[in-house]
Amino acid sequence: MRHDGSRIETVAAWTLALLWLLPLAYCFWSAFHPAEYATRFDLTAPLTLENFARAWRQAPFARYYLNTVLLVTMVLAGQLVIATLAAYAFARFRFVGRDIVFGLVLVQLMIMPDVLIVENYRVVSGLNLLDTIPAIALPYMASAFGIFLLRQTFKSVPNELVEAARVEGASSFGVLWRVFVPLGKTTYIAFGLVSVSYHWNNFLWPLIVTNSVESRPLTVGLAVFGAPETGVDWSVITAATIMTMAPLLLAFLLFQRQFVQSFMRAGIR
């Protein structure tokens, strides 16, 4: 019975993997072949890079890349600073209402960001930040997931290390920088991967608060580029899609082992 169950699980896993890979495989096929072969599979079809060249010429993807890199860097930097300080306070300091405040932080995990779009838009508009990269980043600066993940890591740090650092004259921030941050390296990597991948692919909020090339990230730029009224053929659209997801896909292929190990260690802690 166990052997049959294992075989069923293997078949189910391969089936799901194939279902996930099929759209990606079609995307690559269409992007690297002329438009007349976009919906026709032919092993003798010629390969071409013209679709990528046309996509790059027809939309300011260089600007979209720059905006996206600036966005994910800004968000990640803000999240790491805020999450580190908050997690350190929740894990190592006692103050009135600590558990209640931490519970309120965890409530954020249960609230979908889309629910707060109207209120976030009102705040960003009041700050005169509409159609800017900070407008996209601001609602995501404080991450409940990051605070929770780092708090669990910081709570597992032995008190002996903290006391040793204090004996050497380290202040509270010195202990944080010299003890907790280095020991949380794996957790930082795991959280960083989640943050970058999420905000690289985020679409709805950037679509709402941006309306110019100067602030659009890749996802919004791709949606505008692939709109039906632009008249761009499907092969060029799939080429643009590959250009959009290529950095994340390449990073995963190069650092797959590190990705998995980071999440496993962070989960064990």
Coordinates of C-alpha atoms in Angstrom, one line a residue:
M1 CA 0.0 0.0 0.0
R2 CA 2.8 2.4 0.9
H3 CA 4.5 1.7 -2.5
D4 CA 1.2 2.4 -4.4
G5 CA 0.8 5.6 -2.3
S6 CA 4.3 6.8 -3.1
R7 CA 3.8 6.0 -6.8
I8 CA 0.5 8.1 -6.9
E9 CA 2.3 11.0 -5.2
T10 CA 5.1 10.8 -7.7
V11 CA 2.7 10.9 -10.6
A12 CA 0.7 13.7 -9.1
A13 CA 3.9 15.7 -8.6
W14 CA 5.0 15.2 -12.2
T15 CA 1.6 16.1 -13.4
L16 CA 1.5 19.4 -11.5
A17 CA 5.1 20.2 -12.6
L18 CA 4.1 19.7 -16.3
L19 CA 1.0 21.8 -15.9
W20 CA 3.2 24.5 -14.4
L21 CA 5.8 24.2 -17.2
L22 CA 3.5 24.1 -20.2
P23 CA 2.7 27.9 -20.2
L24 CA 6.4 28.6 -19.7
A25 CA 7.5 26.3 -22.5
Y26 CA 4.9 27.9 -24.9
C27 CA 6.2 31.3 -23.9
F28 CA 9.8 30.3 -24.8
W29 CA 8.7 28.7 -28.1
S30 CA 6.7 31.7 -29.2
A31 CA 9.4 34.2 -28.2
F32 CA 12.2 32.4 -30.1
H33 CA 10.3 31.7 -33.3
P34 CA 8.7 33.9 -36.0
A35 CA 5.2 35.0 -35.5
E36 CA 3.7 32.5 -38.0
Y37 CA 4.9 29.7 -35.7
A38 CA 3.5 31.1 -32.5
T39 CA 0.5 28.7 -32.5
R40 CA 2.1 26.0 -34.7
F41 CA 4.6 23.5 -33.3
D42 CA 7.2 22.6 -36.0
L43 CA 10.6 21.2 -35.2
T44 CA 11.9 22.7 -38.4
A45 CA 10.8 26.2 -37.5
P46 CA 13.7 28.7 -37.6
L47 CA 15.0 30.3 -34.4
T48 CA 15.1 34.1 -34.1
L49 CA 15.9 36.9 -31.7
E50 CA 14.0 39.5 -33.6
N51 CA 11.0 39.3 -31.3
F52 CA 13.2 40.5 -28.4
A53 CA 14.7 43.3 -30.5
R54 CA 11.3 44.5 -31.5
A55 CA 10.0 44.4 -27.9
W56 CA 13.0 46.3 -26.7
R57 CA 12.6 49.0 -29.4
Q58 CA 8.8 49.4 -29.0
A59 CA 8.8 50.0 -25.2
P60 CA 11.2 51.7 -22.7
F61 CA 12.1 48.5 -21.0
A62 CA 15.5 49.9 -19.8
R63 CA 13.6 52.5 -17.8
Y64 CA 11.2 49.8 -16.5
Y65 CA 14.1 47.7 -15.4
L66 CA 15.7 50.7 -13.6
N67 CA 12.4 51.5 -11.9
T68 CA 11.9 47.9 -10.7
V69 CA 15.4 47.6 -9.4
L70 CA 15.0 50.9 -7.5
L71 CA 11.6 49.8 -6.2
V72 CA 12.6 46.3 -4.8
T73 CA 15.9 47.8 -3.4
M74 CA 14.0 50.5 -1.6
V75 CA 11.3 48.2 -0.2
L76 CA 13.8 45.5 0.9
A77 CA 16.1 48.1 2.6
G78 CA 13.1 49.6 4.5
Q79 CA 11.7 46.2 5.4
L80 CA 15.0 44.9 6.7
V81 CA 15.6 48.0 8.9
I82 CA 12.1 48.1 10.4
A83 CA 11.8 44.3 10.8
T84 CA 15.1 44.0 12.4
L85 CA 14.4 46.7 15.0
A86 CA 10.9 45.5 15.7
A87 CA 11.9 41.9 15.9
Y88 CA 14.7 42.8 18.3
A89 CA 12.4 44.7 20.6
F90 CA 9.7 41.9 20.6
A91 CA 12.3 39.2 21.2
R92 CA 14.6 40.7 23.7
F93 CA 12.9 43.6 25.6
R94 CA 10.0 43.5 28.0
F95 CA 7.6 46.4 27.9
V96 CA 4.0 47.0 28.8
G97 CA 1.6 45.7 26.1
R98 CA 4.4 43.8 24.2
D99 CA 2.3 40.7 23.4
I100 CA -0.7 42.8 22.5
V101 CA 1.3 44.9 20.1
F102 CA 2.9 41.8 18.6
G103 CA -0.6 40.3 18.1
L104 CA -1.6 43.4 16.2
V105 CA 1.4 43.0 14.0
L106 CA 0.4 39.5 13.3
V107 CA -3.1 40.6 12.3
Q108 CA -1.4 42.2 9.2
L109 CA -0.6 38.7 8.0
M110 CA -4.4 38.0 7.8
I111 CA -5.2 41.1 5.8
M112 CA -4.8 41.1 2.1
P113 CA -3.0 44.2 0.8
D114 CA -5.8 44.8 -1.7
V115 CA -8.2 45.5 1.1
L116 CA -6.2 48.7 2.0
I117 CA -5.8 50.1 -1.5
V118 CA -8.3 52.9 -1.0
E119 CA -6.8 54.1 2.3
N120 CA -3.3 53.7 1.0
Y121 CA -4.1 55.7 -2.1
R122 CA -5.6 58.5 0.1
V123 CA -2.4 58.6 2.3
V124 CA -0.1 58.6 -0.7
S125 CA -2.1 61.3 -2.4
G126 CA -2.1 63.4 0.7
L127 CA 1.7 63.1 0.8
N128 CA 1.9 64.3 -2.9
L129 CA 3.7 61.1 -3.9
L130 CA 1.4 59.8 -6.6
D131 CA 3.2 58.6 -9.8
T132 CA 6.5 58.1 -7.9
I133 CA 8.5 55.0 -6.9
P134 CA 8.2 55.9 -3.2
A135 CA 4.4 55.8 -3.6
I136 CA 4.7 52.1 -4.7
A137 CA 7.1 51.2 -1.9
L138 CA 5.6 53.1 1.1
P139 CA 2.7 50.7 2.0
Y140 CA 5.1 47.7 2.1
M141 CA 7.9 49.2 4.2
A142 CA 6.7 47.4 7.4
S143 CA 6.4 43.6 6.8
A144 CA 4.6 41.6 9.5
F145 CA 6.0 38.4 7.9
G146 CA 9.6 39.8 8.2
I147 CA 9.0 40.9 11.8
F148 CA 7.6 37.5 12.8
L149 CA 10.4 35.5 11.0
L150 CA 13.2 37.6 12.5
R151 CA 11.6 37.5 16.0
Q152 CA 11.6 33.7 15.9
T153 CA 15.2 33.7 14.9
F154 CA 16.3 36.3 17.5
K155 CA 14.5 34.3 20.3
S156 CA 16.6 31.3 19.5
V157 CA 19.9 33.1 20.1
P158 CA 21.6 31.9 23.3
N159 CA 21.7 34.4 26.2
E160 CA 25.3 33.5 26.7
L161 CA 26.3 35.3 23.5
V162 CA 24.3 38.3 24.5
E163 CA 25.9 38.5 27.9
A164 CA 29.4 38.0 26.4
A165 CA 28.8 41.0 24.1
R166 CA 27.6 43.1 27.0
V167 CA 30.7 42.2 29.1
E168 CA 32.8 43.5 26.2
G169 CA 30.9 46.8 26.5
A170 CA 28.5 46.5 23.7
S171 CA 25.3 48.6 23.8
S172 CA 21.9 47.4 22.9
F173 CA 22.5 48.3 19.2
G174 CA 26.0 46.9 19.4
V175 CA 24.5 43.5 20.6
L176 CA 22.0 43.7 17.7
W177 CA 24.7 44.4 15.1
R178 CA 27.4 42.1 16.4
V179 CA 25.3 39.1 17.6
F180 CA 21.8 39.0 16.3
V181 CA 22.3 40.2 12.7
P182 CA 25.1 37.8 11.9
L183 CA 23.3 34.9 13.4
G184 CA 20.2 35.7 11.4
K185 CA 21.9 35.7 8.0
T186 CA 20.0 32.7 6.8
T187 CA 16.7 34.2 7.8
Y188 CA 17.6 37.5 6.1
I189 CA 18.4 35.6 2.9
A190 CA 15.1 33.7 3.0
F191 CA 13.1 36.9 3.6
G192 CA 15.0 38.9 1.0
L193 CA 14.1 36.3 -1.6
V194 CA 10.4 36.4 -0.8
S195 CA 10.4 40.2 -0.7
V196 CA 12.3 40.7 -4.0
S197 CA 10.2 38.1 -5.9
Y198 CA 6.9 39.5 -4.6
H199 CA 7.6 43.2 -5.3
W200 CA 9.2 42.4 -8.7
N201 CA 5.9 40.8 -9.7
N202 CA 3.5 43.1 -7.9
F203 CA 1.0 44.6 -10.3
L204 CA -2.2 46.0 -8.9
W205 CA -0.9 48.7 -6.5
P206 CA 1.8 50.0 -9.0
L207 CA -0.9 50.1 -11.7
I208 CA -3.1 52.3 -9.5
V209 CA -0.5 54.9 -8.4
T210 CA 1.6 55.3 -11.5
N211 CA 0.7 56.7 -14.9
S212 CA 4.0 57.6 -16.5
V213 CA 7.1 55.8 -17.9
E214 CA 9.3 57.5 -15.2
S215 CA 7.7 55.5 -12.4
R216 CA 6.2 52.4 -14.0
P217 CA 7.8 49.0 -13.0
L218 CA 8.2 46.1 -15.3
T219 CA 4.8 44.5 -14.6
V220 CA 2.8 47.6 -15.4
G221 CA 5.0 48.4 -18.4
L222 CA 4.4 44.9 -19.7
A223 CA 0.6 45.2 -19.3
V224 CA 0.6 48.5 -21.2
F225 CA 2.9 47.0 -23.8
G226 CA 0.7 44.0 -24.3
A227 CA -2.6 45.8 -24.4
P228 CA -4.8 44.9 -27.4
E229 CA -4.9 48.4 -28.7
T230 CA -1.1 48.5 -29.1
G231 CA -1.4 46.0 -32.0
V232 CA 1.8 44.0 -30.9
D233 CA 1.8 40.4 -32.1
W234 CA 1.9 37.5 -29.6
S235 CA 5.5 36.5 -30.3
V236 CA 6.7 40.0 -29.3
I237 CA 4.6 40.0 -26.2
T238 CA 6.0 36.6 -25.0
A239 CA 9.5 37.9 -25.7
A240 CA 8.8 40.9 -23.5
T241 CA 7.4 38.6 -20.9
I242 CA 10.6 36.5 -20.8
M243 CA 12.6 39.7 -20.5
T244 CA 10.5 40.7 -17.5
M245 CA 10.8 37.4 -15.7
A246 CA 14.4 36.6 -16.8
P247 CA 16.2 38.1 -13.8
L248 CA 14.2 36.1 -11.3
L249 CA 14.3 32.9 -13.3
L250 CA 18.1 33.2 -13.8
A251 CA 18.6 33.9 -10.1
F252 CA 16.6 30.8 -9.2
L253 CA 18.5 28.6 -11.6
L254 CA 21.8 29.8 -10.3
F255 CA 21.0 29.8 -6.6
Q256 CA 18.4 27.1 -6.3
R257 CA 20.3 25.2 -3.6
Q258 CA 20.9 28.3 -1.6
F259 CA 17.2 29.2 -1.9
V260 CA 16.0 25.9 -0.6
Q261 CA 18.6 25.7 2.2
S262 CA 17.7 29.3 3.4
F263 CA 14.0 28.5 3.6
M264 CA 14.6 25.1 5.3
R265 CA 16.9 26.6 8.0
A266 CA 14.6 29.6 8.6
G267 CA 11.7 27.2 8.9
I268 CA 13.5 24.9 11.4
R269 CA 14.3 27.9 13.6

